[in-house]
Tab-separated table of C-alpha atoms in Angstrom:
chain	number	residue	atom	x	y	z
A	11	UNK	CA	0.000	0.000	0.000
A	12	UNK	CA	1.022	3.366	-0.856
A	13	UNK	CA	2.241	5.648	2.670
A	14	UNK	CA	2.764	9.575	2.960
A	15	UNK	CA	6.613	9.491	1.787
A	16	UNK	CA	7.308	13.003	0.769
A	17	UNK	CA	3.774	14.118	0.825
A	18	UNK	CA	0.166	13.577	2.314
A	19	UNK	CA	-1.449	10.972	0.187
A	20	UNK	CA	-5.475	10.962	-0.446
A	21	UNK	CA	-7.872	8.563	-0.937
A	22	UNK	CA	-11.567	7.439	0.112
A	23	UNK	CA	-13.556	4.843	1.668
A	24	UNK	CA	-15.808	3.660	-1.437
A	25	UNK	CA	-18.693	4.302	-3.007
A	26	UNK	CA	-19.006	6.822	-5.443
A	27	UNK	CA	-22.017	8.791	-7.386
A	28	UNK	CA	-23.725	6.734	-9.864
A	29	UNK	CA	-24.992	8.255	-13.173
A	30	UNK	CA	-28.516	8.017	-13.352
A	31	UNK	CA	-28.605	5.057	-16.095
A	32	UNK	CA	-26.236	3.292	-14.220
A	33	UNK	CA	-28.047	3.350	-10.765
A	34	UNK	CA	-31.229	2.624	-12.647
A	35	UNK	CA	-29.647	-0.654	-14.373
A	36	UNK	CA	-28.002	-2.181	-11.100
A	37	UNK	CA	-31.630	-1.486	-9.718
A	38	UNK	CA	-33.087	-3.501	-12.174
A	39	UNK	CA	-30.621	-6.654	-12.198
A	40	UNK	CA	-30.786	-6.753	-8.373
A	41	UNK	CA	-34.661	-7.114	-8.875
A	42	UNK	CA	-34.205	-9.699	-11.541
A	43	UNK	CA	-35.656	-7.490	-14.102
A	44	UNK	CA	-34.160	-8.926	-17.791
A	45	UNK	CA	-31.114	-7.053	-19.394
A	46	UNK	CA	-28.565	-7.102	-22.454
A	47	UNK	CA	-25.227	-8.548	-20.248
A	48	UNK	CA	-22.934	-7.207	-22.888
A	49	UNK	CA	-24.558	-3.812	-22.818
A	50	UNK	CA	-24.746	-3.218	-18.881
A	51	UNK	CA	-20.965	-4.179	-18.810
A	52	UNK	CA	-19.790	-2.147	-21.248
A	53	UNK	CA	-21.640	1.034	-19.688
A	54	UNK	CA	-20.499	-0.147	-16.367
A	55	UNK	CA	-16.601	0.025	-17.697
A	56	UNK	CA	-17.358	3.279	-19.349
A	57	UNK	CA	-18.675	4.480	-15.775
A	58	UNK	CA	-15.935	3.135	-13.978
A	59	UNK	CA	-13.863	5.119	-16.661
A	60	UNK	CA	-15.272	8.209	-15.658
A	61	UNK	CA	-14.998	7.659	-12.440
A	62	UNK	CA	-11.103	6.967	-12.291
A	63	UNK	CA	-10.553	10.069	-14.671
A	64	UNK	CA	-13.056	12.104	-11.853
A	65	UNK	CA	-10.795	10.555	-9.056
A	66	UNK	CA	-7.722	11.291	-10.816
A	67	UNK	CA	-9.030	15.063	-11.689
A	68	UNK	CA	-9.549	16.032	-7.636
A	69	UNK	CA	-6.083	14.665	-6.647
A	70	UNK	CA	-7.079	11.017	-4.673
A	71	UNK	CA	-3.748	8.958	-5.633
A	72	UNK	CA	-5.103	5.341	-3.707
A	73	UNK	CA	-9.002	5.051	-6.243
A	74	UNK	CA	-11.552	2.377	-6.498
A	75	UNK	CA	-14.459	1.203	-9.194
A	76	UNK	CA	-16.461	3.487	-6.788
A	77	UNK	CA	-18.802	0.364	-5.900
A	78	UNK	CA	-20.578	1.325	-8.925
A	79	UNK	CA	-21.601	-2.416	-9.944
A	80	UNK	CA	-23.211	-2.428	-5.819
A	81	UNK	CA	-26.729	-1.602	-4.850
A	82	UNK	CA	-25.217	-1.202	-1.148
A	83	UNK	CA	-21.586	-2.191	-0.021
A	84	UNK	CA	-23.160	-5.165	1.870
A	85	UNK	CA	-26.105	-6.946	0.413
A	86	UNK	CA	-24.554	-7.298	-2.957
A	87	UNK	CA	-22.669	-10.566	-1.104
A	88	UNK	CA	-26.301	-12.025	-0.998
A	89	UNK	CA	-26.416	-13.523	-4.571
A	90	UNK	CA	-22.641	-14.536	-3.925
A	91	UNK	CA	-23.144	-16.422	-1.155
A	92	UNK	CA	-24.662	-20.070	-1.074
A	93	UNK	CA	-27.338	-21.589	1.748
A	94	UNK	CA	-28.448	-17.885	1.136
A	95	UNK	CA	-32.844	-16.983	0.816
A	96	UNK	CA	-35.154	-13.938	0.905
A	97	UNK	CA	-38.396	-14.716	2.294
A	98	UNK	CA	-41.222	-13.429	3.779
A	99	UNK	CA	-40.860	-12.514	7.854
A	100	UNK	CA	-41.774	-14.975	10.426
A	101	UNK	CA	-44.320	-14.515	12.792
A	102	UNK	CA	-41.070	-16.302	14.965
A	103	UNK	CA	-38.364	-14.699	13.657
A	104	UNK	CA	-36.564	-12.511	15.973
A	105	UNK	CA	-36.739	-8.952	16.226
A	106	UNK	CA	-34.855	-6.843	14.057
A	107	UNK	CA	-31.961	-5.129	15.479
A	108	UNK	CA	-31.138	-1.667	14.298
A	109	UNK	CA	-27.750	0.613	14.177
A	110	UNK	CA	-29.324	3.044	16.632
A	111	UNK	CA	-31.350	1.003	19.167
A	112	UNK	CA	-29.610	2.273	22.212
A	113	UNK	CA	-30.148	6.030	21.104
A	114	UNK	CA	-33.768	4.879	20.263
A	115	UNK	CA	-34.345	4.395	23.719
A	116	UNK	CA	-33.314	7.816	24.967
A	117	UNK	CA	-35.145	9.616	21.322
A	118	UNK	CA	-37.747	7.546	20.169
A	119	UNK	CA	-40.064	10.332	19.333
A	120	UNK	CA	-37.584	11.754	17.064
A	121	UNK	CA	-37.028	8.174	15.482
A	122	UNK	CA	-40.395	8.145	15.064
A	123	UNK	CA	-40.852	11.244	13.239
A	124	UNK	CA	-38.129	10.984	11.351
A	125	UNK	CA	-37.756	9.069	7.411
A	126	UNK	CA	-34.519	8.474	5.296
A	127	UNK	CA	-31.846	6.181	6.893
A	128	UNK	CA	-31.955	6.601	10.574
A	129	UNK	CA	-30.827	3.458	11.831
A	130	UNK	CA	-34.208	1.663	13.025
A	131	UNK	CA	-35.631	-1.364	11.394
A	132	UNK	CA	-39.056	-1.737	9.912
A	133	UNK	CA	-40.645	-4.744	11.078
A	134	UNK	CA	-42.562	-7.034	8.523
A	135	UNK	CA	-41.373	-7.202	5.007
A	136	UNK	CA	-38.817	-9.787	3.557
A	137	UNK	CA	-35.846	-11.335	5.831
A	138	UNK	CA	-32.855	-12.441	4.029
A	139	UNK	CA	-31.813	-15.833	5.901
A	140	UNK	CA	-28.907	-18.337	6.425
A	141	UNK	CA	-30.885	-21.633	5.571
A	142	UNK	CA	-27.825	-24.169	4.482
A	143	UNK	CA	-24.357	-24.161	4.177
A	144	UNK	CA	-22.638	-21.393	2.954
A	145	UNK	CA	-19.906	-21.167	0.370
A	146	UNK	CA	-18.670	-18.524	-1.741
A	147	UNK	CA	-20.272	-18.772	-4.992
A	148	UNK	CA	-19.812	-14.995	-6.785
A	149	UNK	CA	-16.821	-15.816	-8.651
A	150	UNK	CA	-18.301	-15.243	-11.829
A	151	UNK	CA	-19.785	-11.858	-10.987
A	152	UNK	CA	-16.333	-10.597	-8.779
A	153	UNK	CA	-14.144	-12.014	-11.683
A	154	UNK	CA	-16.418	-9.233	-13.802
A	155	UNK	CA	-15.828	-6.420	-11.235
A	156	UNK	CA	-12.025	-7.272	-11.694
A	157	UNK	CA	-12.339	-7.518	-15.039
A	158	UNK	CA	-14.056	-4.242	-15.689
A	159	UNK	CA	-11.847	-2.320	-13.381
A	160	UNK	CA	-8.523	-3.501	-14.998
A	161	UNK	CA	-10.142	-2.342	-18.383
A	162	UNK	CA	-11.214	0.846	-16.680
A	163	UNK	CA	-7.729	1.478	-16.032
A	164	UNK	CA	-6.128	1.173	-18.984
A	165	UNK	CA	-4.755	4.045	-20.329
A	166	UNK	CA	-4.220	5.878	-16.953
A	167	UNK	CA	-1.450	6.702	-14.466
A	168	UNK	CA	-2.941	5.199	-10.691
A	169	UNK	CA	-0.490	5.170	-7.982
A	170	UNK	CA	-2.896	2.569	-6.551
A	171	UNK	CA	-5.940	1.182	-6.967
A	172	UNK	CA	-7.925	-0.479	-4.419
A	173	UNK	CA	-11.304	-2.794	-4.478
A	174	UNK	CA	-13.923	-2.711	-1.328
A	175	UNK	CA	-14.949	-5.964	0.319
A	176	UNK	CA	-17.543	-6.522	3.641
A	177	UNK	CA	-16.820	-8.335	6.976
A	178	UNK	CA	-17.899	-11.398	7.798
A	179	UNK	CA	-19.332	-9.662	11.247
A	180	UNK	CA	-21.284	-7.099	9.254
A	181	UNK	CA	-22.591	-9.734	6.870
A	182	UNK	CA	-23.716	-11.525	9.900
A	183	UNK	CA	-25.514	-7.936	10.364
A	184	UNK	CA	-27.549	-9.133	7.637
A	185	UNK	CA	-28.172	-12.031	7.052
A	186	UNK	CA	-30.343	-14.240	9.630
A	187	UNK	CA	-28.562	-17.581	10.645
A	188	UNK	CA	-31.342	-20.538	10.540
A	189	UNK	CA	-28.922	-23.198	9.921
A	190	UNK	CA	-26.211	-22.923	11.781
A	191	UNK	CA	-25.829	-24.196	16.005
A	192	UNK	CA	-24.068	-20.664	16.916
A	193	UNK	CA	-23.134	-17.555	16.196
A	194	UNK	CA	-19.167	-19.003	16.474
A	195	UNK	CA	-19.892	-21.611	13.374
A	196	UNK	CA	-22.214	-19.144	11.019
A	197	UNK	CA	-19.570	-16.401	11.452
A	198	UNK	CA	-16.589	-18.979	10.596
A	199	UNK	CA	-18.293	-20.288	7.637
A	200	UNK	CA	-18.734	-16.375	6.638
A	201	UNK	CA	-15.280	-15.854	7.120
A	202	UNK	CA	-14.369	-19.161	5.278
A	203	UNK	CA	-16.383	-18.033	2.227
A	204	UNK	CA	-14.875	-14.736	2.189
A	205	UNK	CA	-11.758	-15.729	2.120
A	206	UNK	CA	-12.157	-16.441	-1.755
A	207	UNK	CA	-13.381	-13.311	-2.323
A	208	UNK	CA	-10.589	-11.445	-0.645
A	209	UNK	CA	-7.856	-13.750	-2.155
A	210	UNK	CA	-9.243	-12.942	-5.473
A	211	UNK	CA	-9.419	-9.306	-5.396
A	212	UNK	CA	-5.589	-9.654	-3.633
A	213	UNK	CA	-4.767	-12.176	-6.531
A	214	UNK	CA	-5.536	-9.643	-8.620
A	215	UNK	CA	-2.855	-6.890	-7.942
A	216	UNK	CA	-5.639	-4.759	-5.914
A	217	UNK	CA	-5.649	-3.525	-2.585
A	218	UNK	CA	-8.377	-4.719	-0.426
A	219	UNK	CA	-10.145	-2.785	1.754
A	220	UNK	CA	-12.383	-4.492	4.382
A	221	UNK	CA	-15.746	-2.588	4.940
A	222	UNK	CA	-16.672	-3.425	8.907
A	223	UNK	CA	-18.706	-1.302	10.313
A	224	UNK	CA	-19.909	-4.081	12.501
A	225	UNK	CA	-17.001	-3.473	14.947
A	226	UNK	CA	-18.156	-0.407	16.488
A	227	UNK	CA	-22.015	-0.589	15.419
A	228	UNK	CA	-23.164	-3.222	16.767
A	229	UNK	CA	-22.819	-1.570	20.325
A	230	UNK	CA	-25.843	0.163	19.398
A	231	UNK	CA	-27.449	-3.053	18.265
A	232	UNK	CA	-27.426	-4.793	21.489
A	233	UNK	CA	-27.943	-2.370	24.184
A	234	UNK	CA	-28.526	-5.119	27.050
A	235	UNK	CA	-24.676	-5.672	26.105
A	236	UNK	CA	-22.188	-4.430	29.427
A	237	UNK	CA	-19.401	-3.156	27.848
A	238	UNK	CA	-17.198	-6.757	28.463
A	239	UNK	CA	-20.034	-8.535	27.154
A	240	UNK	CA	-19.426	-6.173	23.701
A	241	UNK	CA	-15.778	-6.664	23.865
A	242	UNK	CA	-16.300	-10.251	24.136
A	243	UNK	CA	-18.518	-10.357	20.940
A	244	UNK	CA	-16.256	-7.729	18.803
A	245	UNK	CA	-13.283	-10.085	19.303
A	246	UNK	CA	-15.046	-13.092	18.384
A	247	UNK	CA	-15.774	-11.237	14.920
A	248	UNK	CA	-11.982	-10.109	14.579
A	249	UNK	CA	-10.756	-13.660	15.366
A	250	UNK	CA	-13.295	-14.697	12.428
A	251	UNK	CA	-12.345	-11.990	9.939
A	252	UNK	CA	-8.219	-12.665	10.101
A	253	UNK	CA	-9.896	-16.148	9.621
A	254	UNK	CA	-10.816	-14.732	6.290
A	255	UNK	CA	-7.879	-13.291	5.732
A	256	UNK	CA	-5.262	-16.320	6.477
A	257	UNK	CA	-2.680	-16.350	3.448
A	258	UNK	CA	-2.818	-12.525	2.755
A	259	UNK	CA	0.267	-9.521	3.130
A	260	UNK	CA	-1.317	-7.034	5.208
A	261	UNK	CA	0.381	-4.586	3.596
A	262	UNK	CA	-2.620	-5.423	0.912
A	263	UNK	CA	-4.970	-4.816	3.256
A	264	UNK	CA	-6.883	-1.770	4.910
A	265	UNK	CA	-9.277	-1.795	7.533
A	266	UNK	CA	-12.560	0.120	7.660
A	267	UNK	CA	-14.860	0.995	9.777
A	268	UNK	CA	-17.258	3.201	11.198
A	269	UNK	CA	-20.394	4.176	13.627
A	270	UNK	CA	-23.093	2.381	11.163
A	271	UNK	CA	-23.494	5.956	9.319
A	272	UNK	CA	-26.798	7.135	10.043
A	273	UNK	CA	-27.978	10.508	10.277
A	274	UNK	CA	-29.396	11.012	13.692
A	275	UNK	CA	-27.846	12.071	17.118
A	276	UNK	CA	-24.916	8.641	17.843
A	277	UNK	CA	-25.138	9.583	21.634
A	278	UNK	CA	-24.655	6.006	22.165
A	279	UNK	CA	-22.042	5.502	20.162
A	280	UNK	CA	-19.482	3.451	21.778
A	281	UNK	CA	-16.152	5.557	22.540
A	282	UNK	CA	-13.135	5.163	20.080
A	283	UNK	CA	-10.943	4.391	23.574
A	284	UNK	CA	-13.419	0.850	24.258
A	285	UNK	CA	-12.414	-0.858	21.290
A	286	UNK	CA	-9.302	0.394	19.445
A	287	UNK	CA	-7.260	-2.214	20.885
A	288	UNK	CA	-9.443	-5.135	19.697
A	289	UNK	CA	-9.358	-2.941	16.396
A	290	UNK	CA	-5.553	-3.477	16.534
A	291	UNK	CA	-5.903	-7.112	16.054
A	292	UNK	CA	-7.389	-7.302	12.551
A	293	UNK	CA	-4.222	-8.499	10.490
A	294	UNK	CA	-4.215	-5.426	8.410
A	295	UNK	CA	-1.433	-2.671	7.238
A	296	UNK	CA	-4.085	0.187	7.816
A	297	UNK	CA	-6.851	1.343	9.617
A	298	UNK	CA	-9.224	3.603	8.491
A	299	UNK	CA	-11.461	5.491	10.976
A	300	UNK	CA	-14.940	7.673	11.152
A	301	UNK	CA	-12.708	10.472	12.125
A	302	UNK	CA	-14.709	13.934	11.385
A	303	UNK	CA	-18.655	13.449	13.030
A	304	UNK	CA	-19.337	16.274	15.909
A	305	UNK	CA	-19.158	12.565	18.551
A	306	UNK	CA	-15.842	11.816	17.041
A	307	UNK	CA	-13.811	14.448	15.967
A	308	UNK	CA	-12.527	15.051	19.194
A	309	UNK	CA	-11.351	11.163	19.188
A	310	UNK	CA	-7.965	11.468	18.041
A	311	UNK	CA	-6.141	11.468	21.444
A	312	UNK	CA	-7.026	8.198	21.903
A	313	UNK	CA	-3.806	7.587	19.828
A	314	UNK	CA	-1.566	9.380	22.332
A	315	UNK	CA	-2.465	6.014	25.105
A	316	UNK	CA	-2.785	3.573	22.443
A	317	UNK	CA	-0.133	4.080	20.257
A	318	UNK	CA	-0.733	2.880	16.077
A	319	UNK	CA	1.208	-0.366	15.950
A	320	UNK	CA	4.818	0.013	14.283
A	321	UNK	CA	4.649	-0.620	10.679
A	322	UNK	CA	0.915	0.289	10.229
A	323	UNK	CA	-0.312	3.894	9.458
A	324	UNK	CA	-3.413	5.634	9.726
A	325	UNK	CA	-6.473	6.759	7.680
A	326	UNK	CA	-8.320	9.541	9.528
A	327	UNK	CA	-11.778	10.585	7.614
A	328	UNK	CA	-10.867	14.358	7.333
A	329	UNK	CA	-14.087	14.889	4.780
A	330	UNK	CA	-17.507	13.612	6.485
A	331	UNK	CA	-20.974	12.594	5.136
A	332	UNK	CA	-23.580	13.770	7.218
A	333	UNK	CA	-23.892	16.658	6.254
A	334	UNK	CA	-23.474	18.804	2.717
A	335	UNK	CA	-20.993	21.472	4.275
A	336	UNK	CA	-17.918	21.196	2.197
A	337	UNK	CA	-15.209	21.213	3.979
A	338	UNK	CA	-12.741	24.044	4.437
A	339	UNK	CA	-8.695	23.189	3.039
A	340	UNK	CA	-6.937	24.511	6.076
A	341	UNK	CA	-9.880	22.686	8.430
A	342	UNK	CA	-8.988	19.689	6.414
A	343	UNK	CA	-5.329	20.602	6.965
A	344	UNK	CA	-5.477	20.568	10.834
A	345	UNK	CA	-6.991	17.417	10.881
A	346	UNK	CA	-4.104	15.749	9.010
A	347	UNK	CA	-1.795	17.510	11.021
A	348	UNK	CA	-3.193	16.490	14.656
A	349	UNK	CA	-3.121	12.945	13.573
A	350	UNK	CA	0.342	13.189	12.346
A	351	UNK	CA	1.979	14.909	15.402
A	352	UNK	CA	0.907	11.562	16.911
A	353	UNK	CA	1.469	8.820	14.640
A	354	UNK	CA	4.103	10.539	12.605
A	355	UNK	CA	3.223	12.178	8.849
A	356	UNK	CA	4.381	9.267	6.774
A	357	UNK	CA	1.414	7.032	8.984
A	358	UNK	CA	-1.107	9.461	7.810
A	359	UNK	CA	-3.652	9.073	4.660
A	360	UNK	CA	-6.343	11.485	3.913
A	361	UNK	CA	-9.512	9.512	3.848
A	362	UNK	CA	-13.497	9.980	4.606
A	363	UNK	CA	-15.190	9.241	7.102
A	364	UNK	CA	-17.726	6.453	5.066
A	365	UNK	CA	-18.371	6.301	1.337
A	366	UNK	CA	-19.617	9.150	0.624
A	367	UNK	CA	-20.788	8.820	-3.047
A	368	UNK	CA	-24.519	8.137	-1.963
A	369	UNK	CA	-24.802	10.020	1.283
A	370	UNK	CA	-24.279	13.467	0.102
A	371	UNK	CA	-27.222	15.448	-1.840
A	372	UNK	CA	-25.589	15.874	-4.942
A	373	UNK	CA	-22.425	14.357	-6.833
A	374	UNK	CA	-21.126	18.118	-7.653
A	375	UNK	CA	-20.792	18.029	-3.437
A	376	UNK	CA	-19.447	14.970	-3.147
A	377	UNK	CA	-16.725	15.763	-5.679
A	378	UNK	CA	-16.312	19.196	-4.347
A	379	UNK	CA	-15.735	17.503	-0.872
A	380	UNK	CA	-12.980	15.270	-2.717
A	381	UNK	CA	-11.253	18.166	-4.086
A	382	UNK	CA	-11.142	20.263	-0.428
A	383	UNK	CA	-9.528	17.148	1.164
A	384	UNK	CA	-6.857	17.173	-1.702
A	385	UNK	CA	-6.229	20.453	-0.848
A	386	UNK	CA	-6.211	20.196	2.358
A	387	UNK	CA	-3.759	17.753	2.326
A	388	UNK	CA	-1.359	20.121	0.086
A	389	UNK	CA	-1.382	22.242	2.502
A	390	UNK	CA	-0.288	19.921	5.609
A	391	UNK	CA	2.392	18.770	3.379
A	392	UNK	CA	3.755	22.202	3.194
A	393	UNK	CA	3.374	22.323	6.792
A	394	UNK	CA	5.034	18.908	7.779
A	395	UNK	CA	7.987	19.218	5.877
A	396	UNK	CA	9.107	22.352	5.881
């Protein structure tokens, strides 16, 4: 993976805007609706075209396919995945547990006025369930992602190029295990699934970056959890993703997570300090963190009592998602520089906080967003090694 050697380097944490056409045709295969292959996958590599030459244009030097083949950056594992069913919901199934349940307790009445993604769970509607074994079968549709980004590329200069991949844990989000005795054995036989996946997209000469947003979320999720009880179940889910990831140089791999990215108030969110050491564990060369939110900014002492392990480096988000303000250069700036006062300025990446391609209310702020954080990090370069 590429470091800060000489200057700040820039990148992001995956999905992009989609055109129109192209959100409206991945809409329509996920629903099963007929299409013309050839067709979608040539306008998909034409999209994924645009978006390197877009990346390229507002200075990130580590880009992705921006997700754009991806409904969401989880459920598209569904179809790759066997032992896998959508059905109706069960009169018996368990209740639905939501990214913001503890701060539901304290704000229901704004939950409940509230629409959009807020964290909260409908009841009703379709479950997707574990009802067999599971095995990885998507190697037809991931060899096309590779395929289409490697043709996307042609032609231009990348410093790196990296491809997004979720947790076993935050699959297990997901997905409801009917088949399996325990948690322990459905997460393993996530992880040992995955493990093609990830191989592949290594195999391939891209970085992977793991999307687990499970590792802090899911405090929220079970708020009868003490806080050992939560430690106990977030290193269960790290033991089951380096599972996953047996075989594979972590300097290939970056870590990612966040506080389950929905817009609402995250008073419960569980403190940076609670879980960074179990965050340490995952067998990766980076870590990328939900850096810039109004309940985390403040979070980046936590590295002066737990130190980034040597040979690692960071990936701060210095550019955020819940909200449209565009962020200043010199704000932008000052973030990178805090971090690398503490971890040193060749462990620091400019990242964001999520992917911020669909969170934002337009893709002119989005890309205006990218082009502040390249700036921004111009200007801590001038400022760390002068």
């Amino acid at each position: 993976m590429i470091r800060s050697t000489g200057r700040i380097r820039v990148t992001h944490q995956g999905t992009l805007p989609k055109p129109d056409d192209v959100r409206q045709m991945v809409l329509d295969k996920e629903a099963g609706k007929p299409y013309d292959a050839a067709a979608y996958n040539a306008r998909l590599v034409a999209a994924t075209r645009e978006a390197v030459q877009l990346q390229l244009d507002a200075g990130i030097d580590s880009i992705n396919d921006g997700e754009l083949s991806k409904v969401l950056f989880s459920s598209y594992i569904n179809d790759r995945l066997t032992g896998v069913q959508t059905r109706e919901s069960l009169p018996t199934d368990p209740r639905r547990r939501g990214v913001s349940d503890r701060d539901n307790q304290q704000f229901a009445a704004y939950f409940n006025s509230r629409t959009g993604f807020t964290g909260q769970i409908a009841p009703g509607g379709s479950r997707t369930v574990c009802n067999g074994p599971i095995a990885y079968q998507g190697q037809a549709a991931l060899q096309t992602d590779l395929t289409n980004f490697k043709a996307a590329l042609q032609g231009f200069t990348v410093e790196e190029a990296y491809l997004p991949a979720v947790a076993p844990g935050t699959i297990e989000h997901f997905i409801q295990n009917d088949y399996y005795p325990n948690a322990e054995a459905f997460l393993f036989a996530l992880a040992d699934a995955m493990h093609d996946e990830y191989k592949a997209i290594v195999d391939a000469g891209f970085v992977l970056q793991i999307d687990d947003p499970d590792l802090p979320d899911a405090w929220q999720m079970y708020p009868e959890f003490s806080l050992a009880e939560y430690q106990k179940y977030a290193t269960l889910r790290v033991d089951a993703l380096n599972h996953a990831l047996c075989g594979l140089p972590e300097d290939q791999v970056r870590f990612h997570m966040c506080w389950g990215s929905y817009k609402g108030p995250h008073n419960y969110d569980l403190p940076l300090r609670d879980f960074i050491d179990i965050m340490y564990r995952v067998n990766a060369g980076s870590y990328s963190i939900e850096a810039t939110n109004p309940m985390h900014e403040h979070e980046w002492v936590v590295f002066k009592d737990h130190p980034l392990p040597g040979g690692k480096f960071l990936i701060p988000g210095v550019i955020g998602h819940a909200n449209d303000f565009i962020e200043h250069p010199e704000l932008v700036a000052e973030r990178v520089i805090k971090y690398a006062n503490l971890v040193g300025r060749e462990n620091v990446v400019c990242g964001t906080d999520c992917g911020i391609g669909s969170r934002v209310g337009h893709p002119a702020i989005a890309w205006a967003k990218f082009r502040s954080m390249a700036e921004g990090a111009r200007i801590a370069t001038k400022a760390l090694w002068k």
